[in-house]
mmCIF file with all atom_site columns, C-alpha atoms in Angstrom:
data_model
loop_
_atom_site.group_PDB
_atom_site.id
_atom_site.type_symbol
_atom_site.label_atom_id
_atom_site.label_alt_id
_atom_site.label_comp_id
_atom_site.label_asym_id
_atom_site.label_entity_id
_atom_site.label_seq_id
_atom_site.pdbx_PDB_ins_code
_atom_site.Cartn_x
_atom_site.Cartn_y
_atom_site.Cartn_z
_atom_site.occupancy
_atom_site.B_iso_or_equiv
_atom_site.pdbx_formal_charge
_atom_site.auth_seq_id
_atom_site.auth_comp_id
_atom_site.auth_asym_id
_atom_site.auth_atom_id
_atom_site.pdbx_PDB_model_num
ATOM 1   C CA . ALA A 1 1   ? 191.031 84.772  -108.404 1.00 56.00 ? 20  ALA A CA 1
ATOM 2   C CA . GLN A 1 2   ? 186.828 83.961  -107.465 1.00 69.00 ? 21  GLN A CA 1
ATOM 3   C CA . LYS A 1 3   ? 185.279 83.100  -110.132 1.00 91.00 ? 22  LYS A CA 1
ATOM 4   C CA . VAL A 1 4   ? 181.851 84.996  -109.057 1.00 95.00 ? 23  VAL A CA 1
ATOM 5   C CA . THR A 1 5   ? 182.586 87.642  -107.306 1.00 96.00 ? 24  THR A CA 1
ATOM 6   C CA . GLN A 1 6   ? 179.705 89.657  -105.470 1.00 97.00 ? 25  GLN A CA 1
ATOM 7   C CA . ALA A 1 7   ? 181.458 92.930  -104.186 1.00 95.00 ? 26  ALA A CA 1
ATOM 8   C CA . GLN A 1 8   ? 178.618 94.573  -102.198 1.00 97.00 ? 27  GLN A CA 1
ATOM 9   C CA . THR A 1 9   ? 178.569 92.546  -98.814  1.00 96.00 ? 28  THR A CA 1
ATOM 10  C CA . GLU A 1 10  ? 175.818 94.141  -97.150  1.00 97.00 ? 29  GLU A CA 1
ATOM 11  C CA . ILE A 1 11  ? 173.221 96.575  -98.499  1.00 97.00 ? 30  ILE A CA 1
ATOM 12  C CA . SER A 1 12  ? 170.524 98.599  -96.346  1.00 98.00 ? 31  SER A CA 1
ATOM 13  C CA . VAL A 1 13  ? 167.212 100.145 -98.628  1.00 98.00 ? 32  VAL A CA 1
ATOM 14  C CA . VAL A 1 14  ? 164.076 101.462 -97.400  1.00 97.00 ? 33  VAL A CA 1
ATOM 15  C CA . GLU A 1 15  ? 161.159 100.066 -98.296  1.00 97.00 ? 34  GLU A CA 1
ATOM 16  C CA . LYS A 1 16  ? 160.288 100.695 -101.553 1.00 97.00 ? 35  LYS A CA 1
ATOM 17  C CA . GLU A 1 17  ? 163.169 101.524 -103.283 1.00 97.00 ? 36  GLU A CA 1
ATOM 18  C CA . ASP A 1 18  ? 164.591 99.927  -106.252 1.00 98.00 ? 37  ASP A CA 1
ATOM 19  C CA . VAL A 1 19  ? 168.002 98.086  -105.097 1.00 98.00 ? 38  VAL A CA 1
ATOM 20  C CA . THR A 1 20  ? 170.565 96.160  -107.496 1.00 98.00 ? 39  THR A CA 1
ATOM 21  C CA . LEU A 1 21  ? 172.776 93.225  -106.656 1.00 98.00 ? 40  LEU A CA 1
ATOM 22  C CA . ASP A 1 22  ? 175.778 93.161  -108.668 1.00 98.00 ? 41  ASP A CA 1
ATOM 23  C CA . CYS A 1 23  ? 177.631 89.674  -110.200 1.00 98.00 ? 42  CYS A CA 1
ATOM 24  C CA . VAL A 1 24  ? 180.870 89.169  -112.316 1.00 98.00 ? 43  VAL A CA 1
ATOM 25  C CA . TYR A 1 25  ? 182.100 86.094  -112.948 1.00 97.00 ? 44  TYR A CA 1
ATOM 26  C CA . GLU A 1 26  ? 184.674 84.759  -114.898 1.00 95.00 ? 45  GLU A CA 1
ATOM 27  C CA . THR A 1 27  ? 184.972 81.444  -117.011 1.00 92.00 ? 46  THR A CA 1
ATOM 28  C CA . ARG A 1 28  ? 187.028 80.692  -120.583 1.00 89.00 ? 47  ARG A CA 1
ATOM 29  C CA . ASP A 1 29  ? 183.660 78.916  -121.484 1.00 89.00 ? 48  ASP A CA 1
ATOM 30  C CA . THR A 1 30  ? 182.262 79.478  -124.116 1.00 90.00 ? 49  THR A CA 1
ATOM 31  C CA . THR A 1 31  ? 179.032 77.328  -122.847 1.00 91.00 ? 50  THR A CA 1
ATOM 32  C CA . TYR A 1 32  ? 178.257 78.281  -119.262 1.00 93.00 ? 51  TYR A CA 1
ATOM 33  C CA . TYR A 1 33  ? 174.953 79.247  -116.848 1.00 94.00 ? 52  TYR A CA 1
ATOM 34  C CA . LEU A 1 34  ? 174.097 81.638  -113.932 1.00 95.00 ? 53  LEU A CA 1
ATOM 35  C CA . PHE A 1 35  ? 172.010 81.223  -110.961 1.00 96.00 ? 54  PHE A CA 1
ATOM 36  C CA . TRP A 1 36  ? 170.815 83.376  -108.116 1.00 97.00 ? 55  TRP A CA 1
ATOM 37  C CA . TYR A 1 37  ? 169.615 82.121  -105.352 1.00 97.00 ? 56  TYR A CA 1
ATOM 38  C CA . LYS A 1 38  ? 167.863 84.245  -101.907 1.00 97.00 ? 57  LYS A CA 1
ATOM 39  C CA . GLN A 1 39  ? 168.349 82.632  -98.237  1.00 96.00 ? 58  GLN A CA 1
ATOM 40  C CA . PRO A 1 40  ? 166.048 84.254  -96.058  1.00 95.00 ? 59  PRO A CA 1
ATOM 41  C CA . PRO A 1 41  ? 166.577 84.324  -92.160  1.00 92.00 ? 60  PRO A CA 1
ATOM 42  C CA . SER A 1 42  ? 165.245 80.435  -91.974  1.00 90.00 ? 61  SER A CA 1
ATOM 43  C CA . GLY A 1 43  ? 168.414 79.261  -93.964  1.00 91.00 ? 62  GLY A CA 1
ATOM 44  C CA . GLU A 1 44  ? 167.084 77.179  -96.573  1.00 92.00 ? 63  GLU A CA 1
ATOM 45  C CA . LEU A 1 45  ? 168.103 78.470  -100.121 1.00 94.00 ? 64  LEU A CA 1
ATOM 46  C CA . VAL A 1 46  ? 165.849 78.959  -102.868 1.00 95.00 ? 65  VAL A CA 1
ATOM 47  C CA . PHE A 1 47  ? 166.367 79.446  -106.483 1.00 95.00 ? 66  PHE A CA 1
ATOM 48  C CA . LEU A 1 48  ? 165.301 81.956  -108.305 1.00 96.00 ? 67  LEU A CA 1
ATOM 49  C CA . ILE A 1 49  ? 166.557 81.949  -111.925 1.00 95.00 ? 68  ILE A CA 1
ATOM 50  C CA . ARG A 1 50  ? 169.310 80.195  -114.092 1.00 94.00 ? 69  ARG A CA 1
ATOM 51  C CA . ARG A 1 51  ? 170.401 81.667  -117.303 1.00 94.00 ? 70  ARG A CA 1
ATOM 52  C CA . ASN A 1 52  ? 172.792 80.471  -120.141 1.00 92.00 ? 71  ASN A CA 1
ATOM 53  C CA . SER A 1 53  ? 175.862 81.776  -122.070 1.00 93.00 ? 72  SER A CA 1
ATOM 54  C CA . PHE A 1 54  ? 173.840 81.762  -125.458 1.00 92.00 ? 73  PHE A CA 1
ATOM 55  C CA . ASP A 1 55  ? 170.871 83.850  -123.551 1.00 88.00 ? 74  ASP A CA 1
ATOM 56  C CA . GLU A 1 56  ? 171.299 87.318  -123.541 1.00 85.00 ? 75  GLU A CA 1
ATOM 57  C CA . GLN A 1 57  ? 167.886 88.344  -122.751 1.00 85.00 ? 76  GLN A CA 1
ATOM 58  C CA . ASN A 1 58  ? 166.957 90.341  -120.278 1.00 87.00 ? 77  ASN A CA 1
ATOM 59  C CA . GLU A 1 59  ? 164.417 88.704  -117.414 1.00 88.00 ? 78  GLU A CA 1
ATOM 60  C CA . ILE A 1 60  ? 161.590 89.968  -115.562 1.00 89.00 ? 79  ILE A CA 1
ATOM 61  C CA . SER A 1 61  ? 159.224 88.329  -112.833 1.00 91.00 ? 80  SER A CA 1
ATOM 62  C CA . GLY A 1 62  ? 157.537 90.785  -111.630 1.00 94.00 ? 81  GLY A CA 1
ATOM 63  C CA . ARG A 1 63  ? 159.596 92.639  -108.899 1.00 96.00 ? 82  ARG A CA 1
ATOM 64  C CA . TYR A 1 64  ? 162.110 91.262  -110.270 1.00 96.00 ? 83  TYR A CA 1
ATOM 65  C CA . SER A 1 65  ? 165.128 91.540  -113.363 1.00 96.00 ? 84  SER A CA 1
ATOM 66  C CA . TRP A 1 66  ? 167.885 90.464  -114.715 1.00 96.00 ? 85  TRP A CA 1
ATOM 67  C CA . ASN A 1 67  ? 170.424 92.297  -116.729 1.00 95.00 ? 86  ASN A CA 1
ATOM 68  C CA . PHE A 1 68  ? 172.888 89.513  -118.507 1.00 95.00 ? 87  PHE A CA 1
ATOM 69  C CA . GLN A 1 69  ? 175.653 91.708  -119.823 1.00 94.00 ? 88  GLN A CA 1
ATOM 70  C CA . LYS A 1 70  ? 178.467 88.901  -121.512 1.00 93.00 ? 89  LYS A CA 1
ATOM 71  C CA . SER A 1 71  ? 180.523 91.990  -122.370 1.00 93.00 ? 90  SER A CA 1
ATOM 72  C CA . THR A 1 72  ? 181.335 93.075  -119.136 1.00 95.00 ? 91  THR A CA 1
ATOM 73  C CA . SER A 1 73  ? 180.759 89.478  -117.495 1.00 96.00 ? 92  SER A CA 1
ATOM 74  C CA . SER A 1 74  ? 178.009 90.715  -115.340 1.00 97.00 ? 93  SER A CA 1
ATOM 75  C CA . PHE A 1 75  ? 174.595 89.186  -114.422 1.00 97.00 ? 94  PHE A CA 1
ATOM 76  C CA . ASN A 1 76  ? 173.168 91.869  -112.251 1.00 97.00 ? 95  ASN A CA 1
ATOM 77  C CA . PHE A 1 77  ? 169.592 91.295  -110.354 1.00 97.00 ? 96  PHE A CA 1
ATOM 78  C CA . THR A 1 78  ? 167.648 94.240  -109.311 1.00 97.00 ? 97  THR A CA 1
ATOM 79  C CA . ILE A 1 79  ? 164.727 94.606  -106.815 1.00 97.00 ? 98  ILE A CA 1
ATOM 80  C CA . THR A 1 80  ? 162.374 96.696  -108.003 1.00 97.00 ? 99  THR A CA 1
ATOM 81  C CA . ALA A 1 81  ? 159.999 98.137  -104.986 1.00 97.00 ? 100 ALA A CA 1
ATOM 82  C CA . SER A 1 82  ? 161.187 96.177  -102.391 1.00 97.00 ? 101 SER A CA 1
ATOM 83  C CA . GLN A 1 83  ? 159.698 94.917  -99.614  1.00 97.00 ? 102 GLN A CA 1
ATOM 84  C CA . VAL A 1 84  ? 160.803 94.142  -95.835  1.00 97.00 ? 103 VAL A CA 1
ATOM 85  C CA . VAL A 1 85  ? 160.113 90.614  -97.061  1.00 96.00 ? 104 VAL A CA 1
ATOM 86  C CA . ASP A 1 86  ? 162.991 90.599  -99.560  1.00 97.00 ? 105 ASP A CA 1
ATOM 87  C CA . SER A 1 87  ? 165.330 91.163  -96.582  1.00 97.00 ? 106 SER A CA 1
ATOM 88  C CA . ALA A 1 88  ? 167.883 88.129  -97.002  1.00 97.00 ? 107 ALA A CA 1
ATOM 89  C CA . VAL A 1 89  ? 171.207 87.397  -98.259  1.00 97.00 ? 108 VAL A CA 1
ATOM 90  C CA . TYR A 1 90  ? 171.508 86.885  -102.163 1.00 98.00 ? 109 TYR A CA 1
ATOM 91  C CA . PHE A 1 91  ? 174.244 84.420  -104.186 1.00 97.00 ? 110 PHE A CA 1
ATOM 92  C CA . CYS A 1 92  ? 175.072 84.472  -107.386 1.00 97.00 ? 111 CYS A CA 1
ATOM 93  C CA . ALA A 1 93  ? 176.688 81.097  -108.484 1.00 95.00 ? 112 ALA A CA 1
ATOM 94  C CA . LEU A 1 94  ? 178.382 80.025  -111.631 1.00 94.00 ? 113 LEU A CA 1
ATOM 95  C CA . SER A 1 95  ? 178.139 76.571  -113.635 1.00 92.00 ? 114 SER A CA 1
ATOM 96  C CA . GLU A 1 96  ? 180.705 75.662  -116.233 1.00 88.00 ? 115 GLU A CA 1
ATOM 97  C CA . PRO A 1 97  ? 179.635 71.716  -118.002 1.00 83.00 ? 116 PRO A CA 1
ATOM 98  C CA . ASN A 1 98  ? 182.658 71.662  -120.184 1.00 78.00 ? 117 ASN A CA 1
ATOM 99  C CA . SER A 1 99  ? 184.734 71.969  -117.157 1.00 72.00 ? 118 SER A CA 1
ATOM 100 C CA . GLY A 1 100 ? 183.167 68.341  -116.317 1.00 63.00 ? 119 GLY A CA 1
ATOM 101 C CA . ASN A 1 101 ? 180.164 67.981  -113.985 1.00 55.00 ? 120 ASN A CA 1
ATOM 102 C CA . THR A 1 102 ? 181.559 70.284  -111.626 1.00 66.00 ? 121 THR A CA 1
ATOM 103 C CA . PRO A 1 103 ? 178.288 72.277  -109.196 1.00 83.00 ? 122 PRO A CA 1
ATOM 104 C CA . LEU A 1 104 ? 177.627 75.190  -109.228 1.00 90.00 ? 123 LEU A CA 1
ATOM 105 C CA . VAL A 1 105 ? 180.569 77.854  -107.580 1.00 91.00 ? 124 VAL A CA 1
ATOM 106 C CA . PHE A 1 106 ? 178.878 80.334  -105.179 1.00 93.00 ? 125 PHE A CA 1
ATOM 107 C CA . GLY A 1 107 ? 179.638 83.803  -104.850 1.00 94.00 ? 126 GLY A CA 1
ATOM 108 C CA . LYS A 1 108 ? 180.176 85.357  -100.983 1.00 94.00 ? 127 LYS A CA 1
ATOM 109 C CA . GLY A 1 109 ? 176.586 86.792  -101.118 1.00 96.00 ? 128 GLY A CA 1
ATOM 110 C CA . THR A 1 110 ? 175.455 90.279  -100.723 1.00 97.00 ? 129 THR A CA 1
ATOM 111 C CA . ARG A 1 111 ? 173.242 90.610  -97.478  1.00 97.00 ? 130 ARG A CA 1
ATOM 112 C CA . LEU A 1 112 ? 169.951 92.984  -98.099  1.00 98.00 ? 131 LEU A CA 1
ATOM 113 C CA . SER A 1 113 ? 168.533 94.668  -95.572  1.00 98.00 ? 132 SER A CA 1
ATOM 114 C CA . VAL A 1 114 ? 165.109 96.346  -96.406  1.00 97.00 ? 133 VAL A CA 1
ATOM 115 C CA . ILE A 1 115 ? 163.720 98.705  -93.948  1.00 97.00 ? 134 ILE A CA 1
ATOM 116 C CA . ALA A 1 116 ? 160.249 100.037 -93.235  1.00 94.00 ? 135 ALA A CA 1
ATOM 117 C CA . ASP B 2 1   ? 155.275 66.832  -99.772  1.00 62.00 ? 30  ASP B CA 1
ATOM 118 C CA . GLY B 2 2   ? 158.560 66.458  -101.693 1.00 69.00 ? 31  GLY B CA 1
ATOM 119 C CA . GLY B 2 3   ? 161.547 68.165  -100.891 1.00 93.00 ? 32  GLY B CA 1
ATOM 120 C CA . ILE B 2 4   ? 164.903 68.003  -98.604  1.00 96.00 ? 33  ILE B CA 1
ATOM 121 C CA . THR B 2 5   ? 164.815 66.867  -94.910  1.00 95.00 ? 34  THR B CA 1
ATOM 122 C CA . GLN B 2 6   ? 168.218 67.796  -92.548  1.00 96.00 ? 35  GLN B CA 1
ATOM 123 C CA . SER B 2 7   ? 168.195 66.953  -88.734  1.00 88.00 ? 36  SER B CA 1
ATOM 124 C CA . PRO B 2 8   ? 169.178 67.474  -86.731  1.00 90.00 ? 37  PRO B CA 1
ATOM 125 C CA . LYS B 2 9   ? 168.292 71.615  -86.932  1.00 92.00 ? 38  LYS B CA 1
ATOM 126 C CA . TYR B 2 10  ? 171.368 72.454  -84.097  1.00 94.00 ? 39  TYR B CA 1
ATOM 127 C CA . LEU B 2 11  ? 173.616 69.931  -83.085  1.00 93.00 ? 40  LEU B CA 1
ATOM 128 C CA . PHE B 2 12  ? 176.075 70.202  -80.561  1.00 93.00 ? 41  PHE B CA 1
ATOM 129 C CA . ARG B 2 13  ? 179.522 68.204  -79.787  1.00 90.00 ? 42  ARG B CA 1
ATOM 130 C CA . LYS B 2 14  ? 182.007 67.736  -77.949  1.00 90.00 ? 43  LYS B CA 1
ATOM 131 C CA . GLU B 2 15  ? 185.640 68.380  -79.404  1.00 89.00 ? 44  GLU B CA 1
ATOM 132 C CA . GLY B 2 16  ? 187.001 65.592  -80.432  1.00 88.00 ? 45  GLY B CA 1
ATOM 133 C CA . GLN B 2 17  ? 183.512 63.412  -81.274  1.00 90.00 ? 46  GLN B CA 1
ATOM 134 C CA . ASN B 2 18  ? 182.656 62.551  -84.436  1.00 93.00 ? 47  ASN B CA 1
ATOM 135 C CA . VAL B 2 19  ? 179.349 63.258  -85.429  1.00 94.00 ? 48  VAL B CA 1
ATOM 136 C CA . THR B 2 20  ? 176.760 62.320  -88.240  1.00 95.00 ? 49  THR B CA 1
ATOM 137 C CA . LEU B 2 21  ? 174.205 65.062  -90.185  1.00 96.00 ? 50  LEU B CA 1
ATOM 138 C CA . SER B 2 22  ? 171.463 63.521  -91.848  1.00 96.00 ? 51  SER B CA 1
ATOM 139 C CA . CYS B 2 23  ? 170.019 64.786  -95.173  1.00 97.00 ? 52  CYS B CA 1
ATOM 140 C CA . GLU B 2 24  ? 167.232 62.853  -96.855  1.00 97.00 ? 53  GLU B CA 1
ATOM 141 C CA . GLN B 2 25  ? 165.471 63.465  -100.156 1.00 97.00 ? 54  GLN B CA 1
ATOM 142 C CA . ASN B 2 26  ? 162.231 62.185  -101.889 1.00 96.00 ? 55  ASN B CA 1
ATOM 143 C CA . LEU B 2 27  ? 162.529 64.335  -105.049 1.00 96.00 ? 56  LEU B CA 1
ATOM 144 C CA . ASN B 2 28  ? 163.949 61.080  -107.117 1.00 96.00 ? 57  ASN B CA 1
ATOM 145 C CA . HIS B 2 29  ? 167.273 63.056  -107.774 1.00 96.00 ? 58  HIS B CA 1
ATOM 146 C CA . ASP B 2 30  ? 170.444 61.672  -109.197 1.00 96.00 ? 59  ASP B CA 1
ATOM 147 C CA . ALA B 2 31  ? 172.832 64.082  -107.679 1.00 95.00 ? 60  ALA B CA 1
ATOM 148 C CA . MET B 2 32  ? 173.330 64.905  -104.365 1.00 97.00 ? 61  MET B CA 1
ATOM 149 C CA . TYR B 2 33  ? 175.376 67.937  -102.804 1.00 97.00 ? 62  TYR B CA 1
ATOM 150 C CA . TRP B 2 34  ? 177.057 69.440  -98.950  1.00 97.00 ? 63  TRP B CA 1
ATOM 151 C CA . TYR B 2 35  ? 177.960 72.606  -98.464  1.00 97.00 ? 64  TYR B CA 1
ATOM 152 C CA . ARG B 2 36  ? 179.401 74.657  -95.568  1.00 97.00 ? 65  ARG B CA 1
ATOM 153 C CA . GLN B 2 37  ? 178.302 78.224  -94.611  1.00 96.00 ? 66  GLN B CA 1
ATOM 154 C CA . ASP B 2 38  ? 180.587 80.551  -92.680  1.00 93.00 ? 67  ASP B CA 1
ATOM 155 C CA . PRO B 2 39  ? 179.709 84.085  -91.698  1.00 85.00 ? 68  PRO B CA 1
ATOM 156 C CA . GLY B 2 40  ? 180.945 86.144  -95.056  1.00 79.00 ? 69  GLY B CA 1
ATOM 157 C CA . GLN B 2 41  ? 182.624 83.048  -96.869  1.00 82.00 ? 70  GLN B CA 1
ATOM 158 C CA . GLY B 2 42  ? 179.505 82.248  -99.175  1.00 87.00 ? 71  GLY B CA 1
ATOM 159 C CA . LEU B 2 43  ? 178.788 77.838  -99.674  1.00 93.00 ? 72  LEU B CA 1
ATOM 160 C CA . ARG B 2 44  ? 181.853 76.446  -99.766  1.00 93.00 ? 73  ARG B CA 1
ATOM 161 C CA . LEU B 2 45  ? 181.689 72.871  -101.934 1.00 94.00 ? 74  LEU B CA 1
ATOM 162 C CA . ILE B 2 46  ? 182.377 69.836  -98.938  1.00 96.00 ? 75  ILE B CA 1
ATOM 163 C CA . TYR B 2 47  ? 180.943 66.672  -101.586 1.00 96.00 ? 76  TYR B CA 1
ATOM 164 C CA . TYR B 2 48  ? 179.127 66.208  -103.898 1.00 95.00 ? 77  TYR B CA 1
ATOM 165 C CA . SER B 2 49  ? 177.872 62.575  -105.325 1.00 96.00 ? 78  SER B CA 1
ATOM 166 C CA . GLN B 2 50  ? 176.570 62.025  -108.959 1.00 93.00 ? 79  GLN B CA 1
ATOM 167 C CA . ILE B 2 51  ? 175.264 58.865  -108.503 1.00 94.00 ? 80  ILE B CA 1
ATOM 168 C CA . VAL B 2 52  ? 174.397 55.925  -106.065 1.00 95.00 ? 81  VAL B CA 1
ATOM 169 C CA . ASN B 2 53  ? 178.102 54.479  -104.747 1.00 95.00 ? 82  ASN B CA 1
ATOM 170 C CA . ASP B 2 54  ? 179.721 57.289  -106.120 1.00 94.00 ? 83  ASP B CA 1
ATOM 171 C CA . PHE B 2 55  ? 181.089 60.638  -104.673 1.00 95.00 ? 84  PHE B CA 1
ATOM 172 C CA . GLN B 2 56  ? 183.803 63.452  -105.056 1.00 94.00 ? 85  GLN B CA 1
ATOM 173 C CA . LYS B 2 57  ? 185.884 65.816  -102.694 1.00 95.00 ? 86  LYS B CA 1
ATOM 174 C CA . GLY B 2 58  ? 184.436 69.007  -103.202 1.00 93.00 ? 87  GLY B CA 1
ATOM 175 C CA . ASP B 2 59  ? 187.268 72.474  -102.514 1.00 90.00 ? 88  ASP B CA 1
ATOM 176 C CA . ILE B 2 60  ? 186.724 71.409  -98.406  1.00 94.00 ? 89  ILE B CA 1
ATOM 177 C CA . ALA B 2 61  ? 186.917 68.127  -97.659  1.00 96.00 ? 90  ALA B CA 1
ATOM 178 C CA . GLU B 2 62  ? 189.346 67.059  -95.450  1.00 95.00 ? 91  GLU B CA 1
ATOM 179 C CA . GLY B 2 63  ? 187.490 66.300  -92.250  1.00 95.00 ? 92  GLY B CA 1
ATOM 180 C CA . TYR B 2 64  ? 184.552 65.083  -93.453  1.00 97.00 ? 93  TYR B CA 1
ATOM 181 C CA . SER B 2 65  ? 183.310 62.219  -95.053  1.00 97.00 ? 94  SER B CA 1
ATOM 182 C CA . VAL B 2 66  ? 180.298 60.591  -96.908  1.00 98.00 ? 95  VAL B CA 1
ATOM 183 C CA . SER B 2 67  ? 178.195 57.729  -98.351  1.00 97.00 ? 96  SER B CA 1
ATOM 184 C CA . ARG B 2 68  ? 175.523 57.325  -100.698 1.00 97.00 ? 97  ARG B CA 1
ATOM 185 C CA . GLU B 2 69  ? 174.119 53.822  -99.679  1.00 97.00 ? 98  GLU B CA 1
ATOM 186 C CA . LYS B 2 70  ? 170.984 54.627  -101.279 1.00 96.00 ? 99  LYS B CA 1
ATOM 187 C CA . LYS B 2 71  ? 169.630 57.306  -103.348 1.00 97.00 ? 100 LYS B CA 1
ATOM 188 C CA . GLU B 2 72  ? 167.762 59.031  -101.724 1.00 97.00 ? 101 GLU B CA 1
ATOM 189 C CA . SER B 2 73  ? 170.642 59.373  -98.437  1.00 97.00 ? 102 SER B CA 1
ATOM 190 C CA . PHE B 2 74  ? 173.448 61.632  -98.549  1.00 98.00 ? 103 PHE B CA 1
ATOM 191 C CA . PRO B 2 75  ? 174.635 61.367  -94.509  1.00 97.00 ? 104 PRO B CA 1
ATOM 192 C CA . LEU B 2 76  ? 178.105 63.241  -93.517  1.00 97.00 ? 105 LEU B CA 1
ATOM 193 C CA . THR B 2 77  ? 180.073 62.909  -91.124  1.00 97.00 ? 106 THR B CA 1
ATOM 194 C CA . VAL B 2 78  ? 182.279 65.377  -89.813  1.00 95.00 ? 107 VAL B CA 1
ATOM 195 C CA . THR B 2 79  ? 185.556 63.857  -87.947  1.00 93.00 ? 108 THR B CA 1
ATOM 196 C CA . SER B 2 80  ? 187.649 64.770  -85.204  1.00 88.00 ? 109 SER B CA 1
ATOM 197 C CA . ALA B 2 81  ? 190.574 65.807  -87.980  1.00 87.00 ? 110 ALA B CA 1
ATOM 198 C CA . GLN B 2 82  ? 188.198 68.760  -89.137  1.00 87.00 ? 111 GLN B CA 1
ATOM 199 C CA . LYS B 2 83  ? 190.125 71.796  -87.099  1.00 88.00 ? 112 LYS B CA 1
ATOM 200 C CA . ASN B 2 84  ? 187.549 73.754  -87.185  1.00 90.00 ? 113 ASN B CA 1
ATOM 201 C CA . PRO B 2 85  ? 183.547 72.325  -87.467  1.00 93.00 ? 114 PRO B CA 1
ATOM 202 C CA . THR B 2 86  ? 181.637 74.815  -86.624  1.00 95.00 ? 115 THR B CA 1
ATOM 203 C CA . ALA B 2 87  ? 179.257 75.668  -89.037  1.00 96.00 ? 116 ALA B CA 1
ATOM 204 C CA . PHE B 2 88  ? 176.143 76.107  -90.720  1.00 97.00 ? 117 PHE B CA 1
ATOM 205 C CA . TYR B 2 89  ? 175.612 72.849  -93.154  1.00 97.00 ? 118 TYR B CA 1
ATOM 206 C CA . LEU B 2 90  ? 173.257 72.566  -96.314  1.00 97.00 ? 119 LEU B CA 1
ATOM 207 C CA . CYS B 2 91  ? 172.521 69.628  -97.850  1.00 97.00 ? 120 CYS B CA 1
ATOM 208 C CA . ALA B 2 92  ? 171.508 70.302  -101.900 1.00 96.00 ? 121 ALA B CA 1
ATOM 209 C CA . SER B 2 93  ? 169.721 68.054  -104.815 1.00 96.00 ? 122 SER B CA 1
ATOM 210 C CA . SER B 2 94  ? 169.190 68.203  -108.613 1.00 94.00 ? 123 SER B CA 1
ATOM 211 C CA . ILE B 2 95  ? 168.062 65.946  -110.783 1.00 93.00 ? 124 ILE B CA 1
ATOM 212 C CA . ALA B 2 96  ? 171.288 65.179  -112.503 1.00 90.00 ? 125 ALA B CA 1
ATOM 213 C CA . ALA B 2 97  ? 174.969 66.450  -111.736 1.00 85.00 ? 126 ALA B CA 1
ATOM 214 C CA . GLY B 2 98  ? 175.455 69.845  -113.952 1.00 84.00 ? 127 GLY B CA 1
ATOM 215 C CA . PRO B 2 99  ? 174.126 72.727  -114.253 1.00 88.00 ? 128 PRO B CA 1
ATOM 216 C CA . ASN B 2 100 ? 170.623 72.044  -112.758 1.00 90.00 ? 129 ASN B CA 1
ATOM 217 C CA . GLU B 2 101 ? 168.797 73.966  -110.487 1.00 92.00 ? 130 GLU B CA 1
ATOM 218 C CA . GLN B 2 102 ? 169.713 72.690  -106.750 1.00 94.00 ? 131 GLN B CA 1
ATOM 219 C CA . PHE B 2 103 ? 167.054 72.175  -103.897 1.00 94.00 ? 132 PHE B CA 1
ATOM 220 C CA . PHE B 2 104 ? 168.392 72.889  -100.775 1.00 95.00 ? 133 PHE B CA 1
ATOM 221 C CA . GLY B 2 105 ? 167.376 71.207  -97.146  1.00 96.00 ? 134 GLY B CA 1
ATOM 222 C CA . PRO B 2 106 ? 166.968 73.705  -93.708  1.00 95.00 ? 135 PRO B CA 1
ATOM 223 C CA . GLY B 2 107 ? 170.486 73.059  -92.757  1.00 96.00 ? 136 GLY B CA 1
ATOM 224 C CA . THR B 2 108 ? 172.202 71.793  -89.485  1.00 96.00 ? 137 THR B CA 1
ATOM 225 C CA . ARG B 2 109 ? 173.734 74.369  -87.189  1.00 95.00 ? 138 ARG B CA 1
ATOM 226 C CA . LEU B 2 110 ? 176.652 72.263  -85.660  1.00 95.00 ? 139 LEU B CA 1
ATOM 227 C CA . THR B 2 111 ? 178.873 74.276  -82.701  1.00 94.00 ? 140 THR B CA 1
ATOM 228 C CA . VAL B 2 112 ? 182.013 72.706  -80.802  1.00 91.00 ? 141 VAL B CA 1
ATOM 229 C CA . LEU B 2 113 ? 182.344 72.713  -77.589  1.00 87.00 ? 142 LEU B CA 1
#
């Protein structure tokens, strides 16, 4: 079973629409960390956010917001008033440090296309 | 500027040849990683290193080898034993192993002819 599931393979929206990218994770640990990365067409992944399992407060950064819900094991990412520059592949990732110093486990990514 | 460099950006090789991908970082990070990205597959971990002279296999290590002789360098060799080596390869580093932000290089696209 996948530890990180991003069920949406591709999403297309028109500029200025809001869009939510889903991320569902699976872990038995009580301490874990969740990440979001953006991969623009250039290929290099860009870090967006890290959230630990003890902090369920939602996060807002400009047009970006994240909704962390332990009850549903989800860490969804919303872009408000999307722009063409938001077009990219977005990855959700999980780290379980108490399972050893294992690196991040990535989801398969969601390709977002914002159309002008 | 601090960051991670990977070279070359595009690499072509003939089937049956070994090839080494370069990864250098000047962030003074202890941990370094190699990922492979295929369309629709996300990122899969090949090898990682928590400290100099130490490295561990990731999920898809077969057909690959690495070395970590210097803190700033973590080259990846794609050997002829790798059955399907055509892919996009990403190198990353973090200040230490564990749940830390990973910084990524620009990637190398390897094509086997």
